[in-house]
Coordinates of C-alpha atoms in Angstrom, one line a residue:
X66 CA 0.0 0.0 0.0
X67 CA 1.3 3.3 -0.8
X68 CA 0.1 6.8 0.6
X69 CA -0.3 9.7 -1.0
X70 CA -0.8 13.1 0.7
X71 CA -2.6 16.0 -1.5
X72 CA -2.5 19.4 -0.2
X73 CA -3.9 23.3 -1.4
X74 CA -7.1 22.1 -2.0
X75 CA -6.7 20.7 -5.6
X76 CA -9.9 19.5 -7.3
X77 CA -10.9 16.2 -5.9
X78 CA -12.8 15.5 -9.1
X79 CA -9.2 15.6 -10.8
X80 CA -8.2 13.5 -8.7
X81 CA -10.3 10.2 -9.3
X82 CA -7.3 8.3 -10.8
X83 CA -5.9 8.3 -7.3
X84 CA -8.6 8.0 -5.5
X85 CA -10.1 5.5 -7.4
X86 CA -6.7 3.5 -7.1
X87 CA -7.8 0.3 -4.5
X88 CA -3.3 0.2 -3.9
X89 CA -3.3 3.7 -2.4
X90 CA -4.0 5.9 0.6
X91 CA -4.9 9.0 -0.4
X92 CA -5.1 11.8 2.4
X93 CA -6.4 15.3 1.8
X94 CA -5.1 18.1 3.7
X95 CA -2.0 20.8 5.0
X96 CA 1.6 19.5 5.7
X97 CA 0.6 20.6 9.4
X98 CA -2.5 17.9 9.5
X99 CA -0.7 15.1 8.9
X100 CA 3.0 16.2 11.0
X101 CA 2.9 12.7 12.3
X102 CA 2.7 10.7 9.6
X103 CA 4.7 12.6 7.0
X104 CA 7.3 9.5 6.6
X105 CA 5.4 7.2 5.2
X106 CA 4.1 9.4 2.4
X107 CA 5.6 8.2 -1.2
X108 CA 3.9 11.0 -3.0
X109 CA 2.6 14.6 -2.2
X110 CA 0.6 16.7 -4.9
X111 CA 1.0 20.6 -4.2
X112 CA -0.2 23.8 -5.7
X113 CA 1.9 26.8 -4.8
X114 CA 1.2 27.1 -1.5
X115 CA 2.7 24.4 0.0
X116 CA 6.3 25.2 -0.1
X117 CA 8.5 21.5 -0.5
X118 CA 12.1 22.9 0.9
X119 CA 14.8 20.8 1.8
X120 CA 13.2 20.8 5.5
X121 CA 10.1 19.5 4.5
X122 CA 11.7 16.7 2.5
X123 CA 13.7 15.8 5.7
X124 CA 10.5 15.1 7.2
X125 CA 9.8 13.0 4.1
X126 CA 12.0 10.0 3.6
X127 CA 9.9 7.9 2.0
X128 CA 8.7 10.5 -0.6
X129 CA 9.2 9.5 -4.0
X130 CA 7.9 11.8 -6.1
X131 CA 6.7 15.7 -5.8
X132 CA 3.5 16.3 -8.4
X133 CA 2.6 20.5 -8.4
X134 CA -0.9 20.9 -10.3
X135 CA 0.0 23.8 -12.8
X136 CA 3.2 24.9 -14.1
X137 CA 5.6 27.2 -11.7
X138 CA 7.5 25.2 -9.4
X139 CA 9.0 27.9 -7.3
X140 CA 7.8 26.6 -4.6
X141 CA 9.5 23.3 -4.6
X142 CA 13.3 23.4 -4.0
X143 CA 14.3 21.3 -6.8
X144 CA 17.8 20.7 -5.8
X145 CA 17.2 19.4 -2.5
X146 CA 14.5 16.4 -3.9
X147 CA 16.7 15.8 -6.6
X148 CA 20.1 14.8 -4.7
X149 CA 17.1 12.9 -2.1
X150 CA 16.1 11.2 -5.5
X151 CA 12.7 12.7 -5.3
X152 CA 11.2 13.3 -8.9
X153 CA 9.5 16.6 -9.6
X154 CA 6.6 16.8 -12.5
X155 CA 4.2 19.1 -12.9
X156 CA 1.2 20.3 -15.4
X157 CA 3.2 22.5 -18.6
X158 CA -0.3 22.6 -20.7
X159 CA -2.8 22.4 -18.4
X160 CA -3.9 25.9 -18.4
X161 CA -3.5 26.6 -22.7
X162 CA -6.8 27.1 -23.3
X163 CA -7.7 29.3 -20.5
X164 CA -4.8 31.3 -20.8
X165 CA -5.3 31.5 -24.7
X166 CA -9.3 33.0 -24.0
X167 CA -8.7 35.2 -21.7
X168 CA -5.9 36.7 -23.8
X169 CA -8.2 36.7 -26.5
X170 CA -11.3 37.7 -24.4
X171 CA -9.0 40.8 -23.2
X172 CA -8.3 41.9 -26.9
X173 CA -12.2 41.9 -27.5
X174 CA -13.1 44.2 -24.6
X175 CA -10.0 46.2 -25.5
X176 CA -11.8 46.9 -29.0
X177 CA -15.3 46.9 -28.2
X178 CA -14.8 49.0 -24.7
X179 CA -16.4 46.4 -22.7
X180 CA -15.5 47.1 -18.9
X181 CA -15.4 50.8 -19.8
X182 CA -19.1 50.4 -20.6
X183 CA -19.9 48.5 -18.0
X184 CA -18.5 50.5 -15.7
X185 CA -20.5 53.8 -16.9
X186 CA -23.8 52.5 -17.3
X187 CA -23.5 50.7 -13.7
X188 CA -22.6 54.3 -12.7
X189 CA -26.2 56.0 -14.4
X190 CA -24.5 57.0 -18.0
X191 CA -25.4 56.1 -21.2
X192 CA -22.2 56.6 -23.2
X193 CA -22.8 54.8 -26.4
X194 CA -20.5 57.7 -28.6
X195 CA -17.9 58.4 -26.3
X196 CA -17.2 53.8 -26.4
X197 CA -17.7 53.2 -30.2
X198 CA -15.0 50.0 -31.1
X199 CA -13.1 48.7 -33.6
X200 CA -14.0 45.3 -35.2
X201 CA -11.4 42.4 -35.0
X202 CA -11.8 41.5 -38.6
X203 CA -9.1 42.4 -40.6
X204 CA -7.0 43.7 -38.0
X205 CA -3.3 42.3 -37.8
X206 CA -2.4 40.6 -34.5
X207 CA 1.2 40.7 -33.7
X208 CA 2.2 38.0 -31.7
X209 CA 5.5 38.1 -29.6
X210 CA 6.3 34.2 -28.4
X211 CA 4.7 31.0 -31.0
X212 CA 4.6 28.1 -27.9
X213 CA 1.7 26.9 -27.0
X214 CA -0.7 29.9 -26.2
X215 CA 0.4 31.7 -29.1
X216 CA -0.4 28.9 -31.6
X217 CA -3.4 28.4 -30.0
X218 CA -4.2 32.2 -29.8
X219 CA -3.3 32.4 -33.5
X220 CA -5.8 29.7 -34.5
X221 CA -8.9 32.0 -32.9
X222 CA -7.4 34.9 -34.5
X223 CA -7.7 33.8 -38.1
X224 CA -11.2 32.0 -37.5
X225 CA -12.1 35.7 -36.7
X226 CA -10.4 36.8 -40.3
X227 CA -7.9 38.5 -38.6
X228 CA -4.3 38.7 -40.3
X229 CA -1.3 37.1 -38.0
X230 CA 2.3 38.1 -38.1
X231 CA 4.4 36.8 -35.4
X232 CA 8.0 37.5 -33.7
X233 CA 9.7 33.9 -33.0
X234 CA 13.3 33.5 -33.7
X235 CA 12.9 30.0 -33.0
X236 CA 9.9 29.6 -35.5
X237 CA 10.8 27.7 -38.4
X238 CA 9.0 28.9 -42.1
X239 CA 7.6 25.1 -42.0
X240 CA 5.7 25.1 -39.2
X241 CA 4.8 29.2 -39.6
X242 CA 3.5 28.2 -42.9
X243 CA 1.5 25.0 -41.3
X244 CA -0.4 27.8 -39.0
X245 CA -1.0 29.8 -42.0
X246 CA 0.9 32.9 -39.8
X247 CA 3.2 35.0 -41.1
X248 CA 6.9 34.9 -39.7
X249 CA 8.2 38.9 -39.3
X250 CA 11.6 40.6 -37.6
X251 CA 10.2 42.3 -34.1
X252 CA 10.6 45.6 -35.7
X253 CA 8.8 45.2 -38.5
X254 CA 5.9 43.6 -36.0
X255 CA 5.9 47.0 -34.2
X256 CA 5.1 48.6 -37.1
X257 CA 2.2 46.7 -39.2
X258 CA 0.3 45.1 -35.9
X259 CA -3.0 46.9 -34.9
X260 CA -3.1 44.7 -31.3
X261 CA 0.1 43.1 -30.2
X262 CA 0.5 40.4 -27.3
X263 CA 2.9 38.3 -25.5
X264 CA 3.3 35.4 -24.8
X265 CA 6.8 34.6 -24.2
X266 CA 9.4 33.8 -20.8
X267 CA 10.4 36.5 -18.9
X268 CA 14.3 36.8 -19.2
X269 CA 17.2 39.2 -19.6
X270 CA 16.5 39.5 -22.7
X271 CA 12.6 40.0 -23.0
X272 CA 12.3 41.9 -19.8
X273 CA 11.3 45.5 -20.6
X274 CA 10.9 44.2 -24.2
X275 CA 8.0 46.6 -25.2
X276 CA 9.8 50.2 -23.8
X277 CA 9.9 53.5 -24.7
X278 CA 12.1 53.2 -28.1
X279 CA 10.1 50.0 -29.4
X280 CA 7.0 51.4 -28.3
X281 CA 7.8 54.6 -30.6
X282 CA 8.1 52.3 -33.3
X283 CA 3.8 51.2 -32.9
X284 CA 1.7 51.9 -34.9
X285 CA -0.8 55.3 -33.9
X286 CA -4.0 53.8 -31.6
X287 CA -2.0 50.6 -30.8
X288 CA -3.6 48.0 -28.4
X289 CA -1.1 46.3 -26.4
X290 CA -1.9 42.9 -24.2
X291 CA 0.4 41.2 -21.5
X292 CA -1.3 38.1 -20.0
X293 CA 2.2 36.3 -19.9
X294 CA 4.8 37.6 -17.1
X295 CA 4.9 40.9 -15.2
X296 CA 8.1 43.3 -16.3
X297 CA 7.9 41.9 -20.3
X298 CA 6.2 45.3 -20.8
X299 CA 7.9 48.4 -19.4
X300 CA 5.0 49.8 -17.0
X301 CA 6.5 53.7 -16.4
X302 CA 7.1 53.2 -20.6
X303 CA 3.1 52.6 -20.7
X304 CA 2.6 56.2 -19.4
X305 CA 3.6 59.1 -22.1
X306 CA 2.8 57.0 -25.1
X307 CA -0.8 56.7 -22.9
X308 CA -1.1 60.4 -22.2
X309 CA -0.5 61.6 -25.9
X310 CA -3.0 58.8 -27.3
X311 CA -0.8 56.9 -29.0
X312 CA -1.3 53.5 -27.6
X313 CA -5.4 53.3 -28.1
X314 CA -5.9 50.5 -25.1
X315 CA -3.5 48.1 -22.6
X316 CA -4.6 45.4 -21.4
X317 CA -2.5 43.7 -18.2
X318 CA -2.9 40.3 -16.6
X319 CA -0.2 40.3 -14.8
X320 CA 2.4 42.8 -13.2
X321 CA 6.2 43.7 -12.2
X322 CA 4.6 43.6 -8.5
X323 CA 1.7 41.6 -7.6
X324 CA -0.4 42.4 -6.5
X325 CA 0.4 46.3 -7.9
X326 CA -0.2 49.1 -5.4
X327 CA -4.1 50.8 -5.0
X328 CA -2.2 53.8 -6.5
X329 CA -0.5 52.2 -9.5
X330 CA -0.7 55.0 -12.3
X331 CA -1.7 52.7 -14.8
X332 CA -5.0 51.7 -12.9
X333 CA -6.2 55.6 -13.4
X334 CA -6.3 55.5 -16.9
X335 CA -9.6 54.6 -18.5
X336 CA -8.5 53.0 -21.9
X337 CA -6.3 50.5 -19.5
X338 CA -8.2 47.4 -17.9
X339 CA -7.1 44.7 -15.8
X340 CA -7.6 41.6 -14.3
X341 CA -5.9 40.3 -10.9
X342 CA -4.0 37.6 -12.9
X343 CA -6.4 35.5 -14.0
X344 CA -5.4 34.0 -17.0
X345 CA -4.8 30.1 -15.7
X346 CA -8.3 30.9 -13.1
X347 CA -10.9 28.6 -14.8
X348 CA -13.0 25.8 -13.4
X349 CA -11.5 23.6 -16.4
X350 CA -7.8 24.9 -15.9
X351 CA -7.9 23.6 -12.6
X352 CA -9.8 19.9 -12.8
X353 CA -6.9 19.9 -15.8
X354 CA -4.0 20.4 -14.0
X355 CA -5.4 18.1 -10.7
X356 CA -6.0 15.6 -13.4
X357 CA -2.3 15.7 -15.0
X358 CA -0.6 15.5 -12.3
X359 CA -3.1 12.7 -10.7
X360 CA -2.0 10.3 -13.9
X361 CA 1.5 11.3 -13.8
X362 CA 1.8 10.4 -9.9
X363 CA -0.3 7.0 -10.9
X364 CA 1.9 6.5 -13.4
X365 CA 5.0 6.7 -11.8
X366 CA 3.6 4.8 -8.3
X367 CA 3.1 2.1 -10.9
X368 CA 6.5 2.2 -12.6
X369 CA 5.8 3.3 -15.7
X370 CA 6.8 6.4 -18.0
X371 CA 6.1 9.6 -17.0
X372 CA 5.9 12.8 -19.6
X373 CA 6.9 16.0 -17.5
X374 CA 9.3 15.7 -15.0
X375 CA 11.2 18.7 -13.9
X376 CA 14.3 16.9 -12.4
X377 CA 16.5 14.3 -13.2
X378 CA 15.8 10.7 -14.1
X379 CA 17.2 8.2 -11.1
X380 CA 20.4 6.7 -11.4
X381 CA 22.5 4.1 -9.6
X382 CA 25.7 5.9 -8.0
X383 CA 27.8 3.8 -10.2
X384 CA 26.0 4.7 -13.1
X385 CA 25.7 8.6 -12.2
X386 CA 29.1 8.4 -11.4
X387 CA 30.3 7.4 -15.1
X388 CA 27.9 9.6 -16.9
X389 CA 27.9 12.7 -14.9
X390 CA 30.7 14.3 -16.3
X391 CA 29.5 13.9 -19.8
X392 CA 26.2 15.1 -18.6
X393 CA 27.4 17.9 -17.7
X394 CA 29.3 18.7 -21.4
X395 CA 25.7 18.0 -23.1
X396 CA 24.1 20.4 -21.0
X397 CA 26.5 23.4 -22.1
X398 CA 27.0 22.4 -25.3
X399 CA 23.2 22.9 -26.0
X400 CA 23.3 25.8 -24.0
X401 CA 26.3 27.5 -25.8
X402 CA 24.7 26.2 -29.4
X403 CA 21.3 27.5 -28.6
X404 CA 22.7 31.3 -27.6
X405 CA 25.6 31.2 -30.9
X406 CA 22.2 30.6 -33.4
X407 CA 19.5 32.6 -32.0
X408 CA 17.7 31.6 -35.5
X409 CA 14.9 28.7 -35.9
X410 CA 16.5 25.7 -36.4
X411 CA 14.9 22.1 -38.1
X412 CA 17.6 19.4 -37.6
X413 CA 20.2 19.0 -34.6
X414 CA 22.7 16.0 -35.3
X415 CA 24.6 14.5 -32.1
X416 CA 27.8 12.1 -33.1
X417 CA 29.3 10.5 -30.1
X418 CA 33.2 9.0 -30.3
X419 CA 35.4 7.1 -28.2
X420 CA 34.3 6.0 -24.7
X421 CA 31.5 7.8 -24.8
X422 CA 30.0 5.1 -27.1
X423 CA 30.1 2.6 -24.3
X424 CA 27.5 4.4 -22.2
X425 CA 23.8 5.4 -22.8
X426 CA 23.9 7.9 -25.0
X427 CA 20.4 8.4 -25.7
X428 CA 20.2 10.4 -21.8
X429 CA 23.0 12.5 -23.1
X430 CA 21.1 13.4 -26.7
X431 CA 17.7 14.4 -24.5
X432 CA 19.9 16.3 -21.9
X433 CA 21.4 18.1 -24.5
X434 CA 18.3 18.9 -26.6
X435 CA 17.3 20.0 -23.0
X436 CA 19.8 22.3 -22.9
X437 CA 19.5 23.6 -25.9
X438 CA 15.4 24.0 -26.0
X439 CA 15.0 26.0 -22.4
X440 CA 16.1 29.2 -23.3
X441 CA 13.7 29.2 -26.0
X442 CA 10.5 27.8 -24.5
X443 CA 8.1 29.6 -21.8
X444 CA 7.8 26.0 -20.3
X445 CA 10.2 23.8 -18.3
X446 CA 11.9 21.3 -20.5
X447 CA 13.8 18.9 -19.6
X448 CA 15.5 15.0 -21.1
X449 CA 11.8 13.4 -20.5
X450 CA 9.7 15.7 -22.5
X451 CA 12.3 17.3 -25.0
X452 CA 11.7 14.7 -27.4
X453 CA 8.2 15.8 -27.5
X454 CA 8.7 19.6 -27.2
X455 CA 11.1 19.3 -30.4
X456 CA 8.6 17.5 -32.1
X457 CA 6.4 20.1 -31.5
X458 CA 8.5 22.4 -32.6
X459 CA 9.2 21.0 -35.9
X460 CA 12.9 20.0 -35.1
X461 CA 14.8 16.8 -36.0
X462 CA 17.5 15.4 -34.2
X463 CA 19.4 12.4 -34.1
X464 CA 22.0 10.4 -32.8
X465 CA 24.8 8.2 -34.4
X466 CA 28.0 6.7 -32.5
X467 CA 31.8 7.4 -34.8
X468 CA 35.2 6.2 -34.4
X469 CA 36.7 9.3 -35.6
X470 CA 37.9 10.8 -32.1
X471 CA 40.6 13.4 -33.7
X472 CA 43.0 12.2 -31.2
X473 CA 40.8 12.6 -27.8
X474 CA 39.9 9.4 -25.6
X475 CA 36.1 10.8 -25.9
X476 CA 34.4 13.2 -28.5
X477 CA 31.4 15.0 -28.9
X478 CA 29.8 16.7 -32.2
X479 CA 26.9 18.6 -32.6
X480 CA 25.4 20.7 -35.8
X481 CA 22.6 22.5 -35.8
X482 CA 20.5 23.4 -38.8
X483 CA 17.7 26.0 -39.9
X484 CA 16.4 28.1 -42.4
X485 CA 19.2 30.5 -42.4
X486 CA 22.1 28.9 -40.8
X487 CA 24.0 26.1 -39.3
X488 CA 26.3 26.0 -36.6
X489 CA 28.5 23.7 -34.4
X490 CA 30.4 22.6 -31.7
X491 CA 32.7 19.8 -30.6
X492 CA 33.6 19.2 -27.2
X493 CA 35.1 16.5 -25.0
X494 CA 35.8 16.0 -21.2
X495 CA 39.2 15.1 -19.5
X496 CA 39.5 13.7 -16.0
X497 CA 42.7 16.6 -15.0
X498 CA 41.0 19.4 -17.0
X499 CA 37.6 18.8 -17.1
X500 CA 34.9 20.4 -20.1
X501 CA 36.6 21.4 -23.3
X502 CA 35.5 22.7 -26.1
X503 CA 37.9 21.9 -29.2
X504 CA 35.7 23.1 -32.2
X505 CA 33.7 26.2 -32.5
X506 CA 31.6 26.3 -36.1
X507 CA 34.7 24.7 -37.8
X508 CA 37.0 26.6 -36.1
X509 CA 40.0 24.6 -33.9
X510 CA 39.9 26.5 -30.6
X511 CA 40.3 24.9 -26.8
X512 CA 38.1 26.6 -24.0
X513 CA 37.0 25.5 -20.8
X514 CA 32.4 26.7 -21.0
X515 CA 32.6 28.4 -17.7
X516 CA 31.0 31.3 -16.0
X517 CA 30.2 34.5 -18.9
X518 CA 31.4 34.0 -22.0
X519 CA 31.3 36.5 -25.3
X520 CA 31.6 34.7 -28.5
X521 CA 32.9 36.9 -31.3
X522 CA 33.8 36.5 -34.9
X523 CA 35.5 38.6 -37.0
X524 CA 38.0 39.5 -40.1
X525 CA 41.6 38.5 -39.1
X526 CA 43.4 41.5 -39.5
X527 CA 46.1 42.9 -37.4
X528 CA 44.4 45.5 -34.8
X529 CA 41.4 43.5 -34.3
X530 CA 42.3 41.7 -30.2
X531 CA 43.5 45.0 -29.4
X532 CA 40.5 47.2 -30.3
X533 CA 38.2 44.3 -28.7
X534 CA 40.4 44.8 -25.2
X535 CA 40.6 48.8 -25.8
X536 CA 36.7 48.6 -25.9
X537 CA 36.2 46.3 -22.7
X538 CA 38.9 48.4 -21.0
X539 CA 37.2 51.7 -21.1
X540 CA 33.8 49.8 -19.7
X541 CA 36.4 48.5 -17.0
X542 CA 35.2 45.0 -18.0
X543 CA 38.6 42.7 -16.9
X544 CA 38.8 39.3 -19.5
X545 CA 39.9 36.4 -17.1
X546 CA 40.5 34.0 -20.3
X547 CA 40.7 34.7 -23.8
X548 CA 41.0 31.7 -26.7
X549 CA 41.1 32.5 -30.3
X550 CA 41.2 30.6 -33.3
X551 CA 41.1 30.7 -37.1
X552 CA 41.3 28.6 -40.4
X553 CA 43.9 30.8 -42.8
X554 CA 46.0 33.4 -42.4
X555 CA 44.0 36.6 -43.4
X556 CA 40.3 34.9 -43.3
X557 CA 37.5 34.3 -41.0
X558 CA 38.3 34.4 -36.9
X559 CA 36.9 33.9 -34.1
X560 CA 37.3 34.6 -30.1
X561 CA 36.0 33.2 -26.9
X562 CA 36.6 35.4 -23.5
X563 CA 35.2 35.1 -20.5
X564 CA 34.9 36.9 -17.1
X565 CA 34.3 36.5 -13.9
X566 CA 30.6 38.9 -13.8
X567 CA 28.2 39.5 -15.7
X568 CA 28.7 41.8 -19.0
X569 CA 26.7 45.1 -19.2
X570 CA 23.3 44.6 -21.7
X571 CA 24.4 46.5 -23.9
X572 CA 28.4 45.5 -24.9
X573 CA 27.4 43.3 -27.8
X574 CA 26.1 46.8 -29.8
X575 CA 29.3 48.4 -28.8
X576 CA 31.6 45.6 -29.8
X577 CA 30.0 44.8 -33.0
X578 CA 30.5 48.9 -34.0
X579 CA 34.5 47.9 -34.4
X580 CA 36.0 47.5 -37.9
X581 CA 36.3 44.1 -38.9
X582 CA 33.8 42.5 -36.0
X583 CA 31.3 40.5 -37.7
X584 CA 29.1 38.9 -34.6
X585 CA 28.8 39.3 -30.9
X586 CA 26.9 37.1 -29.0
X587 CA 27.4 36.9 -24.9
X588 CA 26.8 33.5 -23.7
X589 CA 25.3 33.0 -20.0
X590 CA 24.4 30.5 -17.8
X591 CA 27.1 28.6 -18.5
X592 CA 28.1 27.1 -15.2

């Protein structure tokens, strides 16, 4: 008999798999209800407010796996279950839909004035001049982010004869063409879109994406929608462009600070509406995620495959002690590949050598397609579900084993193709010096992927180094390592440096304005 605890008060009608199940216990409740019996649980089902830290696992030796009904796991301290061998899964697409209509249901009342009017004639007005809309029909909805919600948002918006353009770097012309959208640069998406929404991860990089230059590059009477992540859209930016009338209507489901202060100057204007972040809140969203995460935990009680866990597959120490190492070189190799070709890619091609061939190299192939997916997905990837995602995503990959080793005892090769470009890598590891890379996009180089890295190519002419270290000295930026490479004397070059903190944003622009620099690309996360 196994017992499972379920806590937060997730739907019991999701969770008929489970309770159904005659070879469980299943007991409903808080943490603090169940103190004395919290070592015998092998499974515990959370929303977000349970919080599963390193404590709480101490409490639960016999837990086996950690199920969190919907898709953030802050809450669960994934590096503490994972070295206890607890697996983490949650519920990636349980709330699509209902994040896709109430995205779409904000652009209506955006156009047709809907709260606005509400709001006045509950007040005693009749103010059917001062609210007149726009129709939907033959508008053009930009769409920032094509994963899930924005495919599915796209869909509805051409079933209401509206025309699509979206802003994906990681959307191939295949698959845009399959969703009958049409693929566009970000600037030119700021300039033809009537109504524009995200839908994309909130990162470094797409943090304050929609800010006062982009925003200068709208169209007059622009609708703008962020039902995605708080801070993707610059709130202060929001306010001039509001006061001169040239955004028409925003529409926020989420903010920088939740919830945002009674005083937020946004929440004065009367062409902005709001919801209190809302867009996973549905009856169905909820019974979804309970019922996800009820099969998964069935599933996994009953020792079979599982789709979406977070964490780690388990190991035996010997076993993770022999493929660890090479675990680790898959994960920033598809890391470092992913940030060199920011561009949509439809074939990856893994080629293992040496040693490496003696060990399960199908783990390291999903690890690295891990690696290389996350930064490019709002939704947690990881080796059980990247197979799926890349299928998803229109991208083919594949694995073959080689006896061409070029000299090292182990040797990893990866390419990377897409509509534009192709790039790759070649690394291997070494017991006394650890990761190497040895080959950078054909060029012979040797760097250890650590810490922040700037990747740059360039014209090999004599000047070139120095003008690179002139630049980084004036920002007072020190270089800890520097590697360089080339394939003839005269031709195409390329540098790796790295440093011991993070670059400034903005370094790449700087960089890329010195003669002969071709392409600057700062890696991160590289660790």
């Amino acid at each position: 008999m196994a017992y499972v605890l379920v806590t937060d008060g997730i739907k019991e009608d999701g969770l008929q798999p489970l309770l159904n199940e005659s070879t469980l216990t299943c007991d409903i409740g808080s943490l603090n209800d169940y103190s004395d019996r919290l070592d015998q649980y092998e499974a515990l089902l959370v929303r977000s407010a349970t919080k599963v830290t390193a404590e709480v696992l101490d409490q639960m030796p016999a837990l086996r796996i950690v199920a969190r009904a919907g898709v953030g796991v802050d809450n669960i301290d994934i590096d503490a279950a994972t070295k206890r061998g607890v697996i983490v899964v949650n519920a990636p697409d349980g709330n699509t839909i209902s994040t896709t209509e109430h995205t779409f249901a904000m652009m209506a009342s955006l156009a047709r004035n809907i709260p606005q009017g509400t709001s006045s004639l509950k007040s005693g007005k009749w103010m059917r001049k001062q609210y007149v809309g726009t129709e939907l029909s033959g508008k053009t909805l930009g769409i920032v982010g094509m994963g899930r919600i924005g495919t599915e948002l796209s869909r509805r918006a051409r079933a209401f004869g509206m025309d699509v353009v979206v802003f994906d770097p990681f959307l191939t012309n295949d698959r845009a063409e399959k969703l009958d959208v049409q693929s566009v640069e970000f600037d030119h998406l700021l300039e033809v879109a009537d109504i524009i929404t995200v839908h994309t991860p909130l990162t470094d990089k797409t943090r304050g994406l929609l800010n006062e230059e982009t925003l200068a590059k709208t169209k007059k009477g622009v609708f703008l929608i962020n039902c995605a992540r708080g801070g993707i859209i610059d709130e202060k930016a929001l306010i001039p462009y509001l006061d001169s009338g040239h955004i028409g209507g925003v529409a926020l489901d989420v903010f920088v600070t939740e919830p945002p202060e009674a005083d937020h100057p946004l929440l004065r204007y009367d062409q902005v509406i709001a919801t209190p972040h809302l867009g996973a809140s549905t009856k169905e969203a909820q019974l979804n995620v309970a019922a996800q995460v009820a099969d998964e935990v069935l599933h996994f009680l009953k020792e079979k495959p599982i789709r979406n866990a977070i964490n780690l597959p388990g190991f035996s120490k010997e076993e993770y002690e022999k493929i660890k190492p090479y675990y680790e070189l898959t994960r920033k190799m598809g890391s470092i590949l992913s940030q060199c070709m920011k561009s949509a890619v439809n074939l990856v091609e893994v080629t293992y050598a040496g040693k490496l061939t003696e060990l399960d190299t199908a783990i390291l192939t999903r690890n690295l397609m891990a690696s290389f997916l996350k930064s490019r997905l709002d939704t947690t990837v990881n080796e059980v579900n990247a197979p799926s995602i890349a299928k998803e995503r229109g991208i083919t990959y594949g694995e073959k084993h080689s006896s061409e080793t070029h000299g090292y005892s182990n040797l990893i090769s990866v390419s990377v193709k897409g509509d534009k470009e192709a790039f790759s890598l070649q690394g291997t590891y070494i017991k006394e010096y650890g990761d190497r890379i040895t080959q950078l996009n054909g060029f012979d180089i040797d760097f250890h992927p650590q810490g922040h890295l700037l990747y740059i190519q360039h014209n090999d002419r004599p000047g070139v180094i120095g003008n690179v270290g002139k630049v980084l000295g004036e920002h007072e930026i020190n270089i800890a390592t520097m590697q360089v490479g080339r394939k003839t004397a005269g031709g195409e070059a390329i540098m790796m440096l790295s440093f011991d903190a993070p670059l400034p944003k903005n370094i790449e622009e700087t960089l890329e304005t010195v003669q002969d620099i071709v392409k600057v690309e700062q890696i991160g996360g590289v660790s």
